[in-house]
Coordinates of N, CA and C in Angstrom, one line a residue:
M977 N 3.8 11.5 -38.4 CA 4.7 10.4 -38.0 C 4.4 9.0 -38.5
S978 N 5.2 8.3 -39.0 CA 4.9 7.0 -39.5 C 4.7 5.9 -38.6
V979 N 4.4 4.8 -38.9 CA 4.2 3.7 -37.9 C 5.8 3.3 -37.6
T980 N 6.5 3.3 -38.4 CA 8.0 2.9 -38.7 C 8.8 3.9 -37.9
N981 N 8.3 5.1 -37.7 CA 9.3 6.0 -37.1 C 8.6 6.8 -35.9
M982 N 8.6 6.5 -34.8 CA 7.8 7.0 -34.0 C 8.9 7.7 -32.7
N983 N 10.0 8.0 -33.1 CA 11.0 8.6 -32.5 C 11.0 7.8 -31.0
V984 N 10.9 6.4 -31.0 CA 11.3 5.8 -29.8 C 12.9 5.6 -29.5
P985 N 13.4 5.6 -28.4 CA 14.8 5.7 -28.3 C 15.1 4.0 -28.4
E986 N 16.2 3.9 -28.8 CA 16.8 2.4 -29.1 C 16.7 1.4 -27.9
T987 N 17.0 2.1 -26.7 CA 16.9 1.5 -25.3 C 16.2 2.0 -24.5
I988 N 15.2 1.3 -23.6 CA 14.6 2.2 -22.6 C 15.1 1.6 -21.2
K989 N 15.6 2.4 -20.4 CA 16.1 2.1 -19.2 C 14.9 2.0 -18.1
P990 N 14.6 1.0 -17.4 CA 13.5 1.0 -16.3 C 14.5 1.6 -15.1
T991 N 14.0 2.8 -15.0 CA 14.6 3.7 -13.9 C 13.3 3.9 -12.9
D992 N 13.8 4.6 -11.8 CA 12.6 4.7 -10.9 C 12.0 6.0 -11.2
D993 N 12.4 6.8 -12.1 CA 11.9 8.2 -12.4 C 11.0 7.9 -13.6
C994 N 11.1 6.8 -14.3 CA 10.3 6.5 -15.5 C 8.7 7.2 -15.4
A995 N 8.5 8.3 -16.2 CA 7.0 8.8 -15.9 C 6.2 7.8 -16.6
V996 N 6.3 7.2 -17.7 CA 5.4 6.0 -18.1 C 5.1 5.1 -17.1
R997 N 6.3 4.5 -16.4 CA 5.9 3.5 -15.5 C 5.0 4.3 -14.4
E998 N 5.2 5.4 -13.8 CA 4.5 6.0 -12.9 C 3.0 5.9 -13.4
V999 N 2.7 6.5 -14.3 CA 1.3 6.4 -14.8 C 0.8 5.1 -14.9
L1000 N 1.5 4.4 -15.4 CA 0.9 2.9 -15.6 C 0.7 2.3 -14.3
D1001 N 1.6 2.6 -13.4 CA 1.0 2.1 -11.8 C -0.1 2.7 -11.2
L1002 N -0.2 4.0 -11.9 CA -1.6 4.8 -11.4 C -2.7 4.2 -11.9
V1003 N -2.8 3.7 -13.3 CA -4.0 3.3 -13.9 C -4.0 2.0 -14.5
G1004 N -2.9 1.1 -14.1 CA -2.6 0.2 -14.9 C -3.3 -1.1 -14.5
D1005 N -4.3 -1.0 -13.5 CA -5.3 -2.0 -13.2 C -6.8 -1.9 -13.6
K1006 N -7.4 -3.0 -13.7 CA -8.7 -2.6 -14.4 C -9.5 -2.0 -13.3
W1007 N -9.5 -1.9 -12.2 CA -10.4 -1.2 -11.4 C -10.2 0.4 -11.6
S1008 N -8.9 0.6 -11.6 CA -8.9 2.3 -11.7 C -9.2 2.7 -13.0
V1009 N -9.1 2.2 -14.2 CA -9.6 2.5 -15.6 C -11.2 2.5 -15.5
L1010 N -11.7 1.2 -14.8 CA -13.1 1.4 -15.0 C -13.9 2.6 -13.9
I1011 N -13.2 2.9 -13.0 CA -13.6 3.9 -11.9 C -13.3 5.4 -12.5
V1012 N -12.4 5.5 -13.2 CA -12.0 6.6 -14.1 C -13.2 6.9 -15.0
V1013 N -13.3 5.8 -15.9 CA -14.4 6.0 -16.9 C -15.9 6.4 -16.4
L1014 N -16.2 5.6 -15.2 CA -17.7 5.9 -14.8 C -17.6 7.4 -14.1
L1015 N -16.4 7.7 -13.3 CA -16.7 9.1 -12.9 C -16.5 10.3 -14.1
G1016 N -15.9 9.8 -15.3 CA -15.9 10.7 -16.3 C -17.3 11.0 -16.6
R1017 N -18.5 10.2 -16.6 CA -19.9 10.5 -16.8 C -20.5 11.1 -16.0
R1018 N -20.1 11.0 -14.6 CA -20.7 12.1 -13.5 C -20.3 11.6 -12.1
T1019 N -20.7 12.3 -11.0 CA -20.2 12.1 -9.6 C -20.9 10.7 -9.3
H1020 N -20.3 9.9 -8.6 CA -20.8 8.8 -8.0 C -20.5 8.7 -6.5
R1021 N -21.5 8.0 -5.7 CA -21.4 7.7 -4.6 C -20.8 6.4 -4.4
F1022 N -20.3 6.0 -3.3 CA -19.6 4.7 -2.9 C -20.2 3.6 -3.3
S1023 N -21.5 3.7 -3.0 CA -22.4 2.4 -3.2 C -22.7 2.2 -4.8
E1024 N -22.9 3.3 -5.5 CA -23.2 3.5 -6.9 C -22.2 2.8 -7.7
L1025 N -20.7 3.3 -7.3 CA -19.6 2.6 -7.9 C -19.4 1.2 -7.5
H1026 N -19.8 0.6 -6.5 CA -19.6 -0.8 -6.1 C -20.6 -1.7 -6.8
R1027 N -21.8 -1.0 -7.0 CA -23.0 -1.9 -7.9 C -22.5 -1.8 -9.3
A1028 N -21.8 -0.7 -9.7 CA -21.7 -0.5 -11.4 C -20.6 -1.5 -11.6
I1029 N -19.5 -1.6 -10.7 CA -18.4 -2.3 -11.3 C -18.5 -3.9 -10.5
E1030 N -18.9 -4.7 -11.5 CA -18.9 -6.1 -11.4 C -17.8 -6.9 -11.0
G1031 N -17.7 -7.6 -9.6 CA -16.5 -8.3 -9.2 C -15.6 -7.6 -8.5
I1032 N -16.0 -6.1 -8.0 CA -15.0 -5.8 -7.0 C -15.4 -5.5 -5.8
S1033 N -14.6 -5.9 -4.9 CA -15.0 -6.1 -3.4 C -14.8 -4.5 -2.7
Q1034 N -15.7 -4.5 -1.8 CA -15.7 -3.4 -1.1 C -14.4 -2.8 -0.6
R1035 N -13.6 -3.7 -0.2 CA -12.1 -3.5 0.1 C -11.3 -2.8 -1.1
M1036 N -11.3 -3.7 -2.2 CA -10.8 -3.2 -3.3 C -10.9 -1.9 -4.1
L1037 N -12.3 -1.6 -3.8 CA -13.0 -0.6 -4.4 C -12.5 0.8 -3.2
T1038 N -12.5 0.6 -2.0 CA -11.9 1.5 -0.9 C -10.4 1.7 -1.2
L1039 N -9.6 0.7 -1.4 CA -8.2 0.9 -1.7 C -7.6 1.7 -3.0
T1040 N -8.9 1.4 -4.1 CA -8.6 2.2 -5.3 C -8.9 3.4 -5.3
L1041 N -9.8 3.7 -4.7 CA -10.4 5.3 -4.4 C -9.4 5.9 -3.7
R1042 N -8.8 5.3 -2.7 CA -7.7 6.0 -1.9 C -6.7 6.5 -2.4
A1043 N -6.3 5.4 -3.6 CA -5.1 5.9 -4.4 C -5.3 6.8 -5.5
L1044 N -6.3 6.6 -5.9 CA -6.9 7.6 -7.0 C -6.6 9.1 -6.4
A1045 N -7.5 9.4 -5.2 CA -7.3 10.4 -4.6 C -6.0 10.9 -4.2
R1046 N -5.3 10.0 -3.7 CA -3.7 10.3 -3.3 C -3.1 10.7 -4.6
D1047 N -3.2 10.2 -5.8 CA -2.5 10.7 -6.9 C -3.2 12.0 -7.4
G1048 N -4.6 12.4 -6.9 CA -5.0 13.8 -7.3 C -5.9 13.8 -8.7
L1049 N -6.3 12.5 -8.9 CA -7.2 12.2 -9.9 C -8.9 12.3 -9.6
I1050 N -9.1 12.0 -8.4 CA -10.5 12.2 -8.0 C -10.5 12.9 -6.5
T1051 N -11.8 13.4 -6.2 CA -11.9 14.0 -5.0 C -13.0 13.2 -4.2
R1052 N -12.8 13.3 -3.0 CA -13.7 12.4 -2.0 C -14.4 13.8 -1.2
T1053 N -15.8 13.9 -1.2 CA -16.4 14.6 -0.7 C -17.6 14.2 0.4
P1054 N -17.2 14.1 1.7 CA -18.0 13.6 2.7 C -19.1 14.4 3.0
H1055 N -20.4 13.9 3.2 CA -21.4 14.9 3.5 C -21.9 14.5 4.9
A1056 N -22.1 15.3 5.9 CA -22.7 14.8 7.1 C -24.1 14.8 6.9
T1057 N -24.5 13.6 6.5 CA -25.9 13.1 6.7 C -26.2 11.7 7.3
V1058 N -27.3 11.5 7.5 CA -27.3 10.0 8.3 C -28.5 9.4 7.2
P1059 N -28.1 8.1 6.4 CA -26.7 7.5 6.8 C -25.7 8.7 6.1
P1060 N -24.1 8.3 6.4 CA -23.3 9.2 5.7 C -23.3 8.8 4.2
R1061 N -22.8 10.0 3.7 CA -22.8 9.8 2.2 C -21.5 10.7 1.7
V1062 N -20.8 10.0 0.7 CA -19.7 10.2 0.3 C -19.7 10.5 -1.2
D1063 N -19.3 11.6 -1.7 CA -19.1 11.8 -3.4 C -17.9 11.5 -3.6
Y1064 N -17.8 10.8 -4.8 CA -16.4 10.9 -5.7 C -16.7 11.2 -6.9
E1065 N -15.7 12.3 -7.4 CA -15.7 12.8 -8.7 C -14.2 13.1 -9.3
L1066 N -14.1 12.9 -10.7 CA -12.9 13.6 -11.3 C -12.5 14.7 -10.9
T1067 N -11.2 14.8 -10.8 CA -10.8 16.2 -10.5 C -10.2 16.8 -12.1
D1068 N -9.7 18.2 -12.2 CA -9.2 18.3 -13.6 C -8.4 17.7 -14.1
L1069 N -7.3 17.0 -13.2 CA -6.2 16.3 -13.7 C -6.8 14.6 -14.1
G1070 N -7.7 14.3 -13.4 CA -8.4 13.0 -13.8 C -9.1 13.0 -15.1
R1071 N -9.7 14.3 -15.4 CA -10.5 14.5 -16.7 C -9.4 14.3 -17.8
T1072 N -8.2 14.8 -17.5 CA -7.2 14.6 -18.7 C -7.1 13.1 -19.0
L1073 N -7.5 12.3 -18.1 CA -7.0 10.8 -18.4 C -8.2 10.3 -19.6
L1074 N -9.3 11.0 -19.6 CA -10.4 10.3 -20.5 C -10.1 10.5 -21.8
T1075 N -9.3 11.3 -22.1 CA -9.0 11.2 -23.7 C -8.0 9.8 -24.0
P1076 N -6.8 9.9 -23.2 CA -6.2 8.6 -23.8 C -6.9 7.4 -23.4
L1077 N -7.9 7.4 -22.3 CA -8.4 6.0 -22.1 C -9.6 5.8 -23.1
T1078 N -10.2 6.9 -23.6 CA -11.1 6.6 -24.7 C -10.4 6.2 -25.9
A1079 N -9.3 6.8 -26.2 CA -8.6 6.3 -27.3 C -8.1 4.8 -27.2
L1080 N -7.7 4.5 -26.1 CA -7.2 3.3 -25.8 C -8.5 2.1 -26.1
D1081 N -9.8 2.6 -25.4 CA -11.0 1.8 -25.7 C -11.4 1.5 -27.2
T1082 N -11.1 2.9 -27.8 CA -11.5 2.8 -29.2 C -10.6 1.8 -30.1
W1083 N -9.1 1.8 -29.7 CA -8.3 0.9 -30.4 C -8.7 -0.7 -30.1
A1084 N -8.7 -1.0 -28.8 CA -9.4 -2.1 -28.2 C -10.4 -2.7 -29.1
N1085 N -11.5 -1.9 -28.9 CA -12.7 -2.5 -29.8 C -12.5 -2.9 -31.2
T1086 N -11.8 -1.5 -31.9 CA -11.2 -1.9 -33.3 C -10.6 -3.2 -33.4
H1087 N -9.7 -3.3 -32.7 CA -8.9 -4.7 -33.0 C -9.1 -5.9 -32.4
R1088 N -10.0 -5.8 -31.6 CA -10.5 -6.9 -30.7 C -10.3 -8.4 -31.4
E1089 N -11.1 -8.4 -32.5 CA -11.1 -9.6 -33.2 C -9.9 -9.8 -34.1
E1090 N -9.0 -9.1 -34.4 CA -7.7 -9.5 -34.8 C -6.8 -10.0 -33.8
I1091 N -6.8 -9.5 -32.6 CA -6.1 -9.9 -31.4 C -6.7 -11.5 -31.2
R1092 N -7.9 -11.6 -31.1 CA -8.5 -12.9 -30.8 C -8.0 -13.9 -31.8
A1093 N -8.1 -13.5 -33.2 CA -7.6 -14.4 -34.1 C -6.0 -14.9 -34.1
A1094 N -5.3 -13.8 -33.7 CA -4.0 -13.9 -33.6 C -3.7 -14.8 -32.3
R1095 N -4.4 -14.7 -31.4 CA -4.4 -15.7 -30.2 C -4.7 -17.2 -30.6
R1096 N -5.7 -17.1 -31.5 CA -6.3 -18.6 -31.9 C -4.9 -19.2 -32.7
R1097 N -4.4 -18.6 -33.8 CA -3.3 -19.1 -34.4 C -2.2 -19.1 -33.8
H1098 N -1.9 -18.4 -32.7 CA -0.6 -19.0 -31.9 C -0.9 -20.0 -30.9
D1099 N -2.2 -20.5 -30.5 CA -2.5 -21.4 -29.7 C -2.7 -22.8 -30.3
Q1100 N -2.8 -22.8 -31.7 CA -3.1 -23.5 -32.7 C -1.8 -24.2 -33.0
A1101 N -0.6 -23.1 -33.1 CA 0.6 -23.5 -33.7 C 1.4 -24.0 -32.6
S1102 N 1.1 -23.9 -31.3 CA 1.7 -24.3 -30.1 C 1.6 -25.9 -30.1

């Protein structure tokens, strides 16, 4: 498949049942992506995730974990210990996200400087 012919339809209609939009809603925020990547490495406890993700509040971490669990991307396993312990891990479905996220990460790192240079050129021309 060439770059000029990627079988993209001429028009894309924003419908409620758009699969791409659903997926982007699922993982389109920075917190979800970071959580999926971290859980792709190993199971984490809530406190480990909170320490590992700079800038995320406990509330936002809780909301994001709930959303990822609701969508079937992670599992939440509570343990009856004192203090209480909860482990989070990717489901098989969640693991399938690692391939496209890794590809996106590779693309972003490969083209980071080109994007920054384009931004500088644009900003200087404005």
